[in-house]
Amino acid sequence: MRGIKTRKSNLRKTVFTEVAKMAFEGWDEKKFENLPYKIISGEVAQYRDSVFVEREIVAERLRAAMGLSLRDFNDFESICEGVDESLVDEKYYDPPLIDIIKFACNRCPENRVYVTNGCQNCLEHPCVEVCPKKAISIKNGRSFIDEEKCVRCGMCINACSYNAIIKQERPCAKVCGMNAIKSDALGRAEIDHDKCVSCGMCLVNCPFGAIIDKSQIYQTITALKSSTPVYAAIAPAFAGQFGNVSTGKIRTAFKELGFEDVYEVAVGADLCTIEEAHDFMKEVPEKQPFMGTSCCPAWSVMAKKLFPEFASYISMALTPMVLTARLIKEKHPEGKVVFVGPCAAKKLEASRRTIRSYVDFVLTFEEFDSILEAKGIDIDECAEGEPLGSESSGDGKGFAVSGGVARAVENAIKKLDPDREVLTARAEGLPDCRKMLQLAKAGKYNGYLLEGMACPGGCVAGAGTIAPVKSTAVAVNRMVQSSEEQSVLSSKYKDYLHILEEK
């Protein structure tokens, strides 16, 4: 529920903020062990049936926020077990990035059709009549579904005039386009990590807060406290995330935290667009039937996992995050780079060996907001600094919303080759991305550029965002329209593509 302060979001922010405070103040093992009691105080449970369970769940959240894996509760382990590995400024994410705290899982039903108390025991009983498996009967004055016979076709749901029959699905599994979430022997959700692409949609949609992702909050702050200069690369989805504040104030907030400077990832989006435009013109349809965009790592990994025959059809262009980080390292080879954005999958992308030398840390907007809280920085009260956005195009900034990548590439191709027709299709959310590739497999998208976004709405709906998706999309579009330059071909960095390719 992005943009709505819930008990789940408040708990996440509290955990992140406490870890950030400790990073600024210095490691204290005893204090860390006591944090579950500070966060869940008193003797009365606030969220669940037992205050003791609540504290153990918070302890697991604290470990994940330190970049540690969940404990095995078949063995006794301290909350600080393995923490020495995280008290550094160069720790990468160890798999799995996203996991489930089993004793926090509500054991939601996987998939069932259910009769609610809204049933009126009407005379017509259309639910009974339409059921093709005769799974519905009338018992004790209301409809009753025999779950062993039910095939969940939904005909009874559509037939009921009172909307008294509903379909219940496990929220985390419903949004997983990889079908990576099943039930364990005790009915708790379980992630098949071989299938998971770390899009984070399960994390967002679990209303019980049972799903966690690892963080580099502590390591980032450790780097900021060191003598090594640290630079931020902020994704274009930042628009609207921190309220109605100017980009100059955002830059100042970064500098007050200890960053040397801030670069906009929209610059890398410009370069990514140029590369993809040239690749599309060169490859489609002469050498391959279609081309998929590369910027969303969850989409591209999904495509390669589920449709390996299409692996070479996904653009080989480096993502905006990586291109921007390489630009920063080109200018400041001694510095470290922190990507700040909306995406959980970027954490997985940055942990690849080929990317590690460019992107040192990945923080979500949610995590960055907690760091500001820990330091007592209110962006709205920051002084005006040099604005962001002057070095990138409107099309580059538009990468943050669904359809923006395809539009940018199409616009670039039209300038490079005005007579060429460019066909595009897009899908948002991995379930729909999967359907798009199935249609491509059937030959429905020959000659097309396919844009895939793992999050419904695009990057503005990423798992690490904190503002309402619709208002963020409006803010991004406003930023796009106000750009001095609209075309990526106006980028002053476009010559860097050749330099980066040589390296």
Coordinates of C-alpha atoms in Angstrom, one line a residue:
M1 CA 0.0 0.0 0.0
R2 CA 2.4 2.7 -1.2
G3 CA 1.6 6.2 0.0
I4 CA -0.6 4.9 2.9
K5 CA 1.0 4.8 6.3
T6 CA 0.0 1.4 7.7
R7 CA 1.3 -0.6 10.7
K8 CA 3.3 -2.7 8.3
S9 CA 5.0 0.3 6.7
N10 CA 5.6 2.0 10.0
L11 CA 7.2 -1.1 11.4
R12 CA 9.5 -1.4 8.4
K13 CA 10.5 2.3 8.7
T14 CA 11.2 1.9 12.4
V15 CA 13.5 -1.1 11.8
F16 CA 15.4 0.7 9.0
T17 CA 15.7 3.9 11.0
E18 CA 17.1 2.1 14.1
V19 CA 19.7 0.3 12.0
A20 CA 20.6 3.6 10.4
K21 CA 21.0 5.3 13.8
M22 CA 23.3 2.5 14.9
A23 CA 25.4 2.9 11.8
F24 CA 25.8 6.6 12.5
E25 CA 26.5 6.1 16.2
G26 CA 28.7 3.1 15.8
W27 CA 28.1 -0.6 16.3
D28 CA 27.0 -1.8 19.8
E29 CA 26.1 -5.5 20.0
K30 CA 24.2 -5.2 23.3
K31 CA 22.2 -2.3 22.0
F32 CA 21.4 -4.3 18.8
E33 CA 20.2 -7.3 20.8
N34 CA 17.9 -5.0 22.8
L35 CA 16.3 -3.3 19.7
P36 CA 13.4 -5.8 19.5
Y37 CA 12.4 -4.8 23.0
K38 CA 12.7 -1.1 22.2
I39 CA 10.6 -1.5 19.0
I40 CA 8.1 -3.8 20.7
S41 CA 7.8 -2.5 24.2
G42 CA 5.6 -3.5 27.1
E43 CA 3.8 -6.8 27.8
V44 CA 0.8 -6.5 25.4
A45 CA 1.1 -7.6 21.8
Q46 CA 0.5 -4.8 19.3
Y47 CA 0.3 -6.7 16.0
R48 CA -0.1 -10.4 16.7
D49 CA -1.3 -12.8 19.4
S50 CA 2.0 -12.8 21.3
V51 CA 4.5 -10.1 22.2
F52 CA 7.3 -12.7 22.1
V53 CA 6.5 -13.7 18.5
E54 CA 6.4 -10.0 17.6
R55 CA 9.9 -9.5 19.0
E56 CA 11.3 -12.5 17.2
I57 CA 9.8 -11.2 13.9
V58 CA 11.4 -7.8 14.5
A59 CA 14.7 -9.5 15.2
E60 CA 14.5 -11.2 11.8
R61 CA 13.7 -7.9 10.2
L62 CA 16.7 -6.3 11.9
R63 CA 19.0 -9.0 10.6
A64 CA 17.6 -8.5 7.1
A65 CA 18.2 -4.8 7.4
M66 CA 21.8 -5.5 8.3
G67 CA 22.1 -7.6 5.1
L68 CA 22.0 -11.0 7.0
S69 CA 20.0 -14.1 6.2
L70 CA 17.1 -15.4 8.3
R71 CA 18.0 -17.7 11.2
D72 CA 17.3 -21.4 11.3
F73 CA 15.0 -21.8 14.2
N74 CA 15.9 -25.5 14.5
D75 CA 19.1 -24.3 16.1
F76 CA 19.6 -21.6 18.7
E77 CA 21.3 -18.6 17.2
S78 CA 21.8 -15.1 18.6
I79 CA 20.3 -12.2 16.7
C80 CA 23.9 -11.1 16.2
E81 CA 25.0 -14.4 14.6
G82 CA 27.2 -13.6 11.6
V83 CA 26.8 -9.9 12.0
D84 CA 30.6 -9.3 11.8
E85 CA 30.3 -10.0 8.1
S86 CA 28.1 -6.9 7.8
L87 CA 30.1 -4.4 9.8
V88 CA 32.0 -3.3 6.7
D89 CA 31.4 -0.9 3.7
E90 CA 31.9 -3.5 0.9
K91 CA 29.3 -6.3 1.6
Y92 CA 27.3 -7.4 -1.3
Y93 CA 23.9 -9.1 -1.1
D94 CA 24.0 -12.8 -0.4
P95 CA 21.2 -14.8 -1.8
P96 CA 18.4 -15.1 -1.2
L97 CA 17.6 -11.4 -1.4
I98 CA 13.9 -11.9 -0.6
D99 CA 12.7 -14.4 1.9
I100 CA 9.7 -15.3 4.2
I101 CA 9.7 -15.2 8.0
K102 CA 7.8 -18.4 8.4
F103 CA 6.3 -17.7 11.8
A104 CA 5.0 -14.4 10.5
C105 CA 3.1 -16.0 7.7
N106 CA -0.7 -16.2 8.1
R107 CA -1.0 -19.5 6.1
C108 CA -3.4 -17.7 3.7
P109 CA -5.4 -20.1 1.4
E110 CA -3.7 -20.6 -1.9
N111 CA -6.7 -20.5 -4.1
R112 CA -10.3 -21.2 -3.0
V113 CA -13.9 -20.1 -3.8
Y114 CA -15.7 -19.1 -0.6
V115 CA -19.3 -18.4 0.4
T116 CA -19.5 -15.4 2.7
N117 CA -22.1 -14.4 5.2
G118 CA -23.7 -12.3 2.5
C119 CA -25.5 -15.4 1.1
Q120 CA -29.3 -14.8 1.3
N121 CA -30.4 -18.4 0.6
C122 CA -32.4 -17.0 -2.3
L123 CA -35.1 -19.0 -4.1
E124 CA -33.3 -19.2 -7.4
H125 CA -29.9 -20.6 -6.1
P126 CA -28.2 -19.8 -9.4
C127 CA -24.8 -20.8 -7.9
V128 CA -26.1 -24.4 -7.6
E129 CA -27.5 -24.5 -11.1
V130 CA -24.4 -23.1 -12.9
C131 CA -21.8 -25.2 -11.2
P132 CA -20.4 -27.7 -13.8
K133 CA -19.1 -30.0 -11.2
K134 CA -22.1 -30.0 -8.8
A135 CA -19.9 -28.9 -6.1
I136 CA -22.5 -26.5 -4.5
S137 CA -25.4 -27.5 -2.3
I138 CA -27.6 -25.8 0.2
K139 CA -26.7 -26.6 3.9
N140 CA -28.1 -24.8 6.9
G141 CA -29.9 -22.2 4.9
R142 CA -26.9 -21.1 2.8
S143 CA -24.8 -22.2 -0.2
F144 CA -22.0 -24.7 0.6
I145 CA -19.0 -25.4 -1.7
D146 CA -17.4 -28.9 -1.6
E147 CA -13.8 -27.8 -2.1
E148 CA -12.8 -31.3 -3.3
K149 CA -15.1 -31.0 -6.2
C150 CA -14.6 -27.3 -6.9
V151 CA -12.5 -26.5 -9.9
R152 CA -12.5 -22.7 -9.2
C153 CA -14.0 -21.8 -12.6
G154 CA -15.7 -18.8 -11.1
M155 CA -19.2 -19.4 -12.6
C156 CA -20.9 -19.3 -9.2
I157 CA -19.2 -16.0 -8.4
N158 CA -20.6 -14.4 -11.6
A159 CA -24.0 -15.9 -11.0
C160 CA -24.6 -14.6 -7.5
S161 CA -26.7 -11.4 -7.4
Y162 CA -25.5 -10.5 -3.9
N163 CA -21.7 -10.9 -4.6
A164 CA -21.8 -13.4 -1.7
I165 CA -19.3 -15.8 -3.3
I166 CA -15.7 -14.7 -3.6
K167 CA -12.4 -16.1 -4.8
Q168 CA -9.6 -16.0 -2.2
E169 CA -6.0 -16.2 -3.4
R170 CA -2.8 -15.9 -1.4
P171 CA -1.8 -12.2 -2.0
C172 CA 1.9 -12.9 -2.5
A173 CA 1.4 -15.8 -4.9
K174 CA -1.3 -14.0 -6.9
V175 CA 1.1 -11.2 -7.9
C176 CA 4.1 -13.5 -8.6
G177 CA 4.5 -13.8 -12.3
M178 CA 7.1 -16.6 -11.9
N179 CA 4.8 -18.9 -9.9
A180 CA 7.6 -19.0 -7.4
I181 CA 5.4 -19.1 -4.2
K182 CA 3.9 -22.3 -3.0
S183 CA 2.9 -23.8 0.4
D184 CA 5.2 -25.8 2.7
A185 CA 4.1 -28.8 4.7
L186 CA 2.5 -26.5 7.3
G187 CA 0.6 -24.3 4.8
R188 CA 3.0 -21.4 5.1
A189 CA 4.2 -19.5 2.0
E190 CA 7.5 -20.7 0.6
I191 CA 9.6 -19.1 -2.2
D192 CA 11.3 -21.2 -4.8
H193 CA 14.5 -19.1 -5.1
D194 CA 15.5 -20.8 -8.4
K195 CA 12.4 -19.2 -9.9
C196 CA 12.3 -15.9 -8.0
V197 CA 13.6 -12.8 -9.9
S198 CA 13.4 -10.5 -6.8
C199 CA 10.8 -8.1 -8.3
G200 CA 9.5 -7.5 -4.7
M201 CA 5.8 -7.6 -5.6
C202 CA 5.2 -10.3 -3.0
L203 CA 6.9 -8.1 -0.4
V204 CA 4.6 -5.2 -1.2
N205 CA 1.4 -7.4 -1.3
C206 CA 1.8 -9.5 1.8
P207 CA -0.5 -7.7 4.3
F208 CA 1.1 -9.5 7.3
G209 CA 4.6 -8.3 6.6
A210 CA 5.9 -11.8 6.5
I211 CA 8.2 -11.2 3.5
I212 CA 11.5 -9.3 3.9
D213 CA 14.3 -8.1 1.7
K214 CA 17.9 -7.5 2.6
S215 CA 19.3 -4.0 2.9
Q216 CA 22.7 -2.2 2.7
I217 CA 21.7 0.7 5.0
Y218 CA 24.5 0.0 7.5
Q219 CA 27.2 -0.6 4.9
T220 CA 26.2 2.6 3.0
I221 CA 26.4 4.8 6.1
T222 CA 29.7 3.1 7.0
A223 CA 31.0 4.2 3.6
L224 CA 29.7 7.7 4.1
K225 CA 31.6 8.0 7.4
S226 CA 34.8 6.9 5.8
S227 CA 37.3 9.1 3.9
T228 CA 36.2 7.6 0.5
P229 CA 34.0 10.0 -1.5
V230 CA 30.5 8.5 -2.1
Y231 CA 28.3 9.6 -5.0
A232 CA 24.5 9.0 -5.3
A233 CA 22.8 8.0 -8.6
I234 CA 19.1 8.7 -8.2
A235 CA 16.5 7.1 -10.4
P236 CA 13.9 9.3 -12.2
A237 CA 11.1 7.7 -10.2
F238 CA 12.2 10.0 -7.3
A239 CA 9.7 12.6 -8.5
G240 CA 7.0 12.9 -5.8
Q241 CA 8.6 10.4 -3.5
F242 CA 9.6 12.9 -0.8
G243 CA 6.7 15.3 -1.2
N244 CA 6.4 18.4 -3.2
V245 CA 10.0 19.4 -2.8
S246 CA 12.5 20.9 -5.3
T247 CA 15.3 18.8 -6.8
G248 CA 17.7 21.4 -5.3
K249 CA 16.6 20.5 -1.8
I250 CA 16.9 16.8 -2.6
R251 CA 20.5 17.4 -3.6
T252 CA 21.2 19.3 -0.4
A253 CA 19.7 16.5 1.7
F254 CA 22.1 14.0 0.0
K255 CA 25.1 16.3 0.8
E256 CA 24.0 16.7 4.4
L257 CA 24.1 13.0 4.7
G258 CA 27.7 13.0 3.5
F259 CA 27.4 12.4 -0.2
E260 CA 29.8 14.2 -2.4
D261 CA 27.2 14.8 -5.1
V262 CA 24.1 13.4 -6.8
Y263 CA 23.7 12.3 -10.4
E264 CA 20.5 11.6 -12.1
V265 CA 20.1 8.1 -13.6
A266 CA 18.0 9.6 -16.4
V267 CA 21.4 10.4 -18.0
G268 CA 22.0 6.7 -18.2
A269 CA 18.5 6.2 -19.5
D270 CA 19.4 8.6 -22.4
L271 CA 22.4 6.4 -23.2
C272 CA 20.5 3.2 -22.9
T273 CA 17.9 4.5 -25.3
I274 CA 20.5 5.4 -27.9
E275 CA 22.0 1.9 -27.6
E276 CA 18.7 0.2 -27.9
A277 CA 17.6 2.3 -30.8
H278 CA 20.7 1.4 -32.8
D279 CA 20.4 -2.3 -31.8
F280 CA 16.8 -2.4 -32.9
M281 CA 17.5 -0.8 -36.3
K282 CA 20.4 -3.2 -36.8
E283 CA 18.8 -6.4 -35.6
V284 CA 15.0 -6.3 -36.2
P285 CA 13.6 -7.9 -38.3
E286 CA 16.6 -8.9 -40.4
K287 CA 18.4 -11.0 -37.7
Q288 CA 15.7 -11.5 -35.0
P289 CA 11.9 -11.2 -35.0
F290 CA 11.6 -8.7 -32.1
M291 CA 13.7 -7.1 -29.4
G292 CA 12.9 -6.7 -25.7
T293 CA 14.1 -3.7 -23.6
S294 CA 16.8 -4.2 -21.0
C295 CA 16.3 -1.7 -18.3
C296 CA 14.1 -3.8 -15.9
P297 CA 16.2 -6.6 -14.5
A298 CA 13.3 -8.6 -13.1
W299 CA 11.6 -8.6 -16.6
S300 CA 14.8 -9.5 -18.5
V301 CA 15.7 -12.3 -16.0
M302 CA 12.2 -13.6 -16.2
A303 CA 12.3 -13.7 -20.0
K304 CA 15.6 -15.6 -20.0
K305 CA 14.4 -18.1 -17.4
L306 CA 11.0 -18.8 -18.9
F307 CA 11.8 -18.3 -22.6
P308 CA 15.5 -19.2 -23.0
E309 CA 15.1 -19.3 -26.7
F310 CA 14.5 -15.5 -26.5
A311 CA 17.5 -14.7 -24.4
S312 CA 19.4 -13.2 -27.3
Y313 CA 16.4 -11.1 -28.2
I314 CA 16.5 -9.1 -25.0
S315 CA 18.6 -6.0 -25.6
M316 CA 22.2 -6.3 -24.5
A317 CA 22.3 -2.6 -23.6
L318 CA 23.5 -1.8 -20.1
T319 CA 20.8 -0.6 -17.8
P320 CA 20.5 3.1 -16.9
M321 CA 21.8 2.3 -13.4
V322 CA 24.9 0.7 -14.7
L323 CA 25.6 3.3 -17.4
T324 CA 25.2 6.1 -14.9
A325 CA 27.5 4.4 -12.4
R326 CA 30.1 3.8 -15.1
L327 CA 30.0 7.5 -15.9
I328 CA 30.5 8.4 -12.3
K329 CA 33.4 6.0 -11.9
E330 CA 34.9 7.5 -15.1
K331 CA 34.8 10.9 -13.5
H332 CA 35.6 9.8 -9.9
P333 CA 37.5 6.4 -10.1
E334 CA 38.3 6.7 -6.4
G335 CA 34.7 7.0 -5.3
K336 CA 31.9 4.7 -4.4
V337 CA 28.4 4.7 -6.1
V338 CA 25.1 4.3 -4.3
F339 CA 22.1 3.7 -6.5
V340 CA 18.9 5.1 -4.9
G341 CA 15.7 4.0 -6.6
P342 CA 12.4 2.3 -6.4
C343 CA 13.5 -1.3 -7.2
A344 CA 14.2 -4.4 -5.2
A345 CA 15.5 -6.2 -8.3
K346 CA 18.3 -3.6 -8.7
K347 CA 19.8 -5.1 -5.6
L348 CA 20.1 -8.4 -7.3
E349 CA 21.5 -6.8 -10.5
A350 CA 24.1 -4.9 -8.6
S351 CA 25.3 -8.1 -6.9
R352 CA 26.4 -9.6 -10.2
R353 CA 30.2 -9.9 -10.5
T354 CA 30.2 -7.9 -13.7
I355 CA 28.3 -5.0 -12.1
R356 CA 30.0 -4.9 -8.6
S357 CA 32.9 -2.7 -9.7
Y358 CA 30.5 0.1 -10.8
V359 CA 27.6 0.0 -8.3
D360 CA 28.7 -0.4 -4.7
F361 CA 25.4 -0.1 -2.9
V362 CA 21.7 -0.1 -3.7
L363 CA 19.1 1.6 -1.6
T364 CA 15.4 1.9 -2.1
F365 CA 13.5 5.2 -1.6
E366 CA 12.0 3.6 1.5
E367 CA 15.5 2.9 2.9
F368 CA 16.8 6.3 2.0
D369 CA 13.9 8.0 3.7
S370 CA 14.7 6.0 6.9
I371 CA 18.3 7.2 6.7
L372 CA 17.1 10.8 6.5
E373 CA 14.8 10.1 9.5
A374 CA 17.8 8.7 11.5
K375 CA 19.9 11.7 10.8
G376 CA 17.0 14.1 11.5
I377 CA 17.0 15.6 8.0
D378 CA 13.7 17.1 6.7
I379 CA 14.1 17.6 2.9
D380 CA 11.4 20.3 3.0
E381 CA 13.6 22.4 5.4
C382 CA 16.8 21.9 3.4
A383 CA 18.4 24.8 1.7
E384 CA 18.1 25.1 -2.1
G385 CA 21.0 23.5 -3.9
E386 CA 21.8 23.2 -7.6
P387 CA 18.7 21.6 -9.3
L388 CA 18.8 18.1 -10.7
G389 CA 17.5 17.3 -14.2
S390 CA 19.4 19.7 -16.5
E391 CA 21.6 17.1 -18.0
S392 CA 19.0 14.5 -19.1
S393 CA 16.2 14.5 -21.6
G394 CA 12.5 14.3 -21.1
D395 CA 12.5 10.9 -22.8
G396 CA 15.2 9.7 -20.4
K397 CA 13.2 10.8 -17.4
G398 CA 10.1 9.1 -18.8
F399 CA 11.7 5.7 -18.2
A400 CA 10.1 5.7 -14.7
V401 CA 6.6 5.1 -16.0
S402 CA 5.2 2.2 -18.0
G403 CA 5.5 2.9 -21.7
G404 CA 8.3 5.5 -21.2
V405 CA 11.1 3.2 -22.4
A406 CA 9.4 2.2 -25.6
R407 CA 8.4 5.8 -26.3
A408 CA 11.9 7.0 -25.8
V409 CA 13.4 4.3 -28.2
E410 CA 10.7 4.9 -30.7
N411 CA 11.3 8.7 -30.7
A412 CA 15.1 8.2 -31.1
I413 CA 14.6 5.8 -34.1
K414 CA 12.2 8.3 -35.7
K415 CA 15.0 11.0 -35.5
L416 CA 17.7 8.6 -36.7
D417 CA 15.6 7.1 -39.5
P418 CA 12.4 9.2 -40.1
D419 CA 11.1 6.8 -42.8
R420 CA 11.2 3.7 -40.5
E421 CA 8.0 2.4 -38.9
V422 CA 8.5 1.4 -35.3
L423 CA 6.0 -1.0 -33.8
T424 CA 5.9 -1.2 -30.0
A425 CA 4.0 -3.2 -27.3
R426 CA 4.3 -3.1 -23.6
A427 CA 3.3 -5.1 -20.5
E428 CA 3.5 -4.1 -16.8
G429 CA 3.5 -6.7 -14.1
L430 CA 5.3 -10.0 -14.6
P431 CA 2.1 -12.0 -15.2
D432 CA 1.3 -9.7 -18.2
C433 CA 4.9 -9.7 -19.3
R434 CA 4.7 -13.5 -19.5
K435 CA 1.6 -13.3 -21.6
M436 CA 3.3 -10.8 -23.9
L437 CA 6.2 -13.2 -24.5
Q438 CA 3.8 -16.1 -25.1
L439 CA 2.2 -14.0 -27.9
A440 CA 5.6 -13.2 -29.2
K441 CA 6.4 -16.9 -29.3
A442 CA 3.3 -17.3 -31.4
G443 CA 4.6 -14.7 -33.9
K444 CA 2.1 -12.0 -32.9
Y445 CA 4.9 -9.4 -32.3
N446 CA 7.3 -9.9 -35.2
G447 CA 9.0 -6.6 -35.9
Y448 CA 8.1 -5.2 -32.5
L449 CA 10.0 -3.5 -29.7
L450 CA 8.7 -5.1 -26.5
E451 CA 8.8 -3.1 -23.3
G452 CA 8.6 -5.2 -20.1
M453 CA 8.1 -3.8 -16.6
A454 CA 7.9 -6.1 -13.6
C455 CA 5.9 -3.6 -11.6
P456 CA 2.3 -2.5 -12.6
G457 CA 2.7 1.1 -13.5
G458 CA 6.4 0.9 -14.1
C459 CA 9.3 1.9 -11.8
V460 CA 7.0 4.4 -10.0
A461 CA 5.3 1.3 -8.5
G462 CA 8.5 -0.5 -7.5
A463 CA 8.7 -2.4 -4.2
G464 CA 10.9 0.3 -2.6
T465 CA 8.6 3.3 -3.3
I466 CA 6.8 5.2 -0.6
A467 CA 4.5 7.5 -2.5
P468 CA 1.1 6.7 -4.2
V469 CA 1.7 5.3 -7.6
K470 CA -0.7 7.5 -9.5
S471 CA 0.6 10.8 -7.9
T472 CA 4.2 9.7 -8.6
A473 CA 3.4 9.0 -12.2
V474 CA 1.9 12.5 -12.5
A475 CA 5.0 14.0 -10.9
V476 CA 7.2 12.1 -13.3
N477 CA 5.2 13.2 -16.3
R478 CA 5.3 16.8 -15.1
M479 CA 9.1 16.5 -14.8
V480 CA 9.3 15.1 -18.3
Q481 CA 7.2 17.9 -19.8
S482 CA 9.3 20.6 -18.1
S483 CA 12.6 19.3 -19.5
E484 CA 14.5 21.7 -21.7
E485 CA 15.5 18.9 -24.1
Q486 CA 13.1 16.1 -25.0
S487 CA 15.3 13.9 -27.2
V488 CA 17.9 11.6 -25.9
L489 CA 20.0 12.4 -28.9
S490 CA 20.7 15.8 -27.3
S491 CA 22.6 14.2 -24.4
K492 CA 26.0 15.7 -24.0
Y493 CA 27.2 12.3 -22.7
K494 CA 26.3 10.3 -25.8
D495 CA 30.0 10.1 -26.9
Y496 CA 30.7 8.3 -23.7
L497 CA 29.0 5.2 -25.1
H498 CA 32.1 4.6 -27.3
I499 CA 34.5 5.2 -24.4
L500 CA 32.5 2.8 -22.1
E501 CA 32.3 0.1 -24.8
E502 CA 36.1 0.3 -25.2
K503 CA 36.5 -0.3 -21.5

